[in-house]
GROMACS .gro file of C-alpha atoms in nm:
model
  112
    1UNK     CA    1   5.485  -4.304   0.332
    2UNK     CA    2   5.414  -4.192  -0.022
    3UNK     CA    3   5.343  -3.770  -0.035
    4UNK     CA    4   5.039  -3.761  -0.271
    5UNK     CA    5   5.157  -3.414  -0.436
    6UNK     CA    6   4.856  -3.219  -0.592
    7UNK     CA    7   4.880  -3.067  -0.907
    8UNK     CA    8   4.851  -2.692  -0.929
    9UNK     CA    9   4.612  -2.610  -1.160
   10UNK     CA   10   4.824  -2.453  -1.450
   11UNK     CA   11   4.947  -2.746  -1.515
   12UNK     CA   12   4.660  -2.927  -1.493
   13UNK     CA   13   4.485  -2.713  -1.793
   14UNK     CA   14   4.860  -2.750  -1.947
   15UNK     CA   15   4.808  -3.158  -1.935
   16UNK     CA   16   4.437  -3.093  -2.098
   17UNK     CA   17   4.604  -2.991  -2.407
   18UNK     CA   18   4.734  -3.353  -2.444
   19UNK     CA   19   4.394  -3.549  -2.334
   20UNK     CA   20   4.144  -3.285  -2.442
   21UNK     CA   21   4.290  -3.228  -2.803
   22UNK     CA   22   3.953  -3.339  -2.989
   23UNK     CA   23   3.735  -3.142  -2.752
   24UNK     CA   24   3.933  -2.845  -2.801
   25UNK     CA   25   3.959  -2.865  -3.157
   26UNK     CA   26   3.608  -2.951  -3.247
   27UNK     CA   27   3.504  -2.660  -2.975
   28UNK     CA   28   3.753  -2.412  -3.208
   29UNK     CA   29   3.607  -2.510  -3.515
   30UNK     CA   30   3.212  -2.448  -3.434
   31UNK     CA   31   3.398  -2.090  -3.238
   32UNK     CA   32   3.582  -2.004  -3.562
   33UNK     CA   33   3.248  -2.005  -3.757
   34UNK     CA   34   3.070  -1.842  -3.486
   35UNK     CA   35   3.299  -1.593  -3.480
   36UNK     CA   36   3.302  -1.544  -3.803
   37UNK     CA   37   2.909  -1.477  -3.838
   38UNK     CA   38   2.945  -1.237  -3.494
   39UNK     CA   39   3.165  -1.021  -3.722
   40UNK     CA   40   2.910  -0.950  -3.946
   41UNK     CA   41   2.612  -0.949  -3.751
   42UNK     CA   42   2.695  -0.857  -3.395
   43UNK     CA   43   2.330  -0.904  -3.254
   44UNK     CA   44   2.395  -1.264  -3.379
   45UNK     CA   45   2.546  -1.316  -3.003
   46UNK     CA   46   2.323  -1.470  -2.781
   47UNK     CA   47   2.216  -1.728  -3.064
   48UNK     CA   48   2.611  -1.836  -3.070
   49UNK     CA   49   2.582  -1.848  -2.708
   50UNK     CA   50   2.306  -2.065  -2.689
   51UNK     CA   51   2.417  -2.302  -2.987
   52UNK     CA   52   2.766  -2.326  -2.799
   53UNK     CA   53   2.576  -2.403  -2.481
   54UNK     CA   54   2.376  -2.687  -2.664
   55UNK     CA   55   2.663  -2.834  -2.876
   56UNK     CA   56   2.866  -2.904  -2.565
   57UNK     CA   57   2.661  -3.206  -2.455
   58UNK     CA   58   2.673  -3.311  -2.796
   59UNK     CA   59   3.059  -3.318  -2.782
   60UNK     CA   60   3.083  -3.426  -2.447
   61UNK     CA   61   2.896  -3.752  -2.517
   62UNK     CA   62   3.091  -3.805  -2.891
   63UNK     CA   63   3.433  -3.717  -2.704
   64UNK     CA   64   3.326  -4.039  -2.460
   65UNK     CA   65   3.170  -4.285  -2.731
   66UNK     CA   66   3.499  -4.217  -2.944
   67UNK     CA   67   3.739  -4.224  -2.695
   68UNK     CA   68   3.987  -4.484  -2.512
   69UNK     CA   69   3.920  -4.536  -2.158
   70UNK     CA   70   4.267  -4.697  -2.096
   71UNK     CA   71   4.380  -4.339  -2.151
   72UNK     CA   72   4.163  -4.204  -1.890
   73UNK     CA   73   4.333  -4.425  -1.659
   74UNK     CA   74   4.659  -4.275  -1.751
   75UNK     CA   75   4.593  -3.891  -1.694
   76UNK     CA   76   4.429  -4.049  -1.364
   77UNK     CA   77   4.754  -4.183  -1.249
   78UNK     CA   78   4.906  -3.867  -1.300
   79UNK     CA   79   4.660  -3.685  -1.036
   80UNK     CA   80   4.385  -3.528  -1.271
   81UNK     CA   81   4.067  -3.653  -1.126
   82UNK     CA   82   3.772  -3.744  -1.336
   83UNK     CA   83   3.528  -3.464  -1.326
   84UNK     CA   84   3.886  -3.276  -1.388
   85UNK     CA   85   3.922  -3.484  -1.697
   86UNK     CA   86   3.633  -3.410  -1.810
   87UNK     CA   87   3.540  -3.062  -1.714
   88UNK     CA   88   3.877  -2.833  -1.785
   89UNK     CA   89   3.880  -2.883  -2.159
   90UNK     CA   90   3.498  -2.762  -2.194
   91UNK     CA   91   3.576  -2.446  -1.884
   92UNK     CA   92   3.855  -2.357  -2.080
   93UNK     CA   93   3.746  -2.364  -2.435
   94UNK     CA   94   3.420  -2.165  -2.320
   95UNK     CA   95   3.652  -1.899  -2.126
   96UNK     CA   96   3.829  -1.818  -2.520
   97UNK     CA   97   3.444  -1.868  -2.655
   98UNK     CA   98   3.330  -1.589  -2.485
   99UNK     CA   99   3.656  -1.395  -2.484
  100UNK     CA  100   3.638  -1.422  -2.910
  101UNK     CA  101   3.288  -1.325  -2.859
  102UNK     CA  102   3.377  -1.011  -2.712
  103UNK     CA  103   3.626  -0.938  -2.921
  104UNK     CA  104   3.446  -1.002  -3.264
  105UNK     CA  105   3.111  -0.825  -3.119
  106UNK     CA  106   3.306  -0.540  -3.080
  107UNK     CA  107   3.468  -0.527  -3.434
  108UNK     CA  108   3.116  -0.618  -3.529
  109UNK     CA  109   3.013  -0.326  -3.405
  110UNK     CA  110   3.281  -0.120  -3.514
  111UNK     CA  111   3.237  -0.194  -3.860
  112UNK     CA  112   2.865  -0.196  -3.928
   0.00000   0.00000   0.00000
């Protein structure tokens, strides 16, 4: 009898970082320069929101065109289910989106 062991789900965004590396580093990129424009114009925020919102269907369906799909097969041997491979990497890099949102908005607001 085999024990089929779930994953908790630290380690599962932990494992991300090795599947999800071009999602999270285009994501940072486009959050960078977002960021960067929030800093000096604070009421720039809910335009950054909705470009993030938009550009993640755009890397979504680039991450699968460009990608292996022997690999997904890997990370699914190793108990990450699809929608997991394919969903954490987007949650998370949205979570630090809006988190560096916050932050710059407020030293945005601070400074001008």
């Amino acid at each position: 009898m085999s024990v089929s062991i779930k994953m908790e789900l630290l380690s599962k965004i932990k494992l991300s970082r090795l599947y999800g590396k071009v999602i999270y580093v285009t994501s940072a990129i486009l959050s960078v320069a977002m960021a960067a424009l929030v800093i000096f114009s604070p009421l720039a925020i809910p335009v950054c929101v909705i470009i993030k919102m938009l550009s993640m269907p755009v890397i979504y369906y680039l991450n699968l065109q460009l990608s292996n799909e022997s690999v997904l097969y890997f990370y699914l041997n190793l108990g990450i289910s699809k929608r997991e491979y394919h969903l954490i990497p987007f949650i998370i890099e949205f979570c630090v989106f809006m988190l560096l949102m916050v932050i710059t908005g407020a030293i945005g607001y601070v400074i001008w």
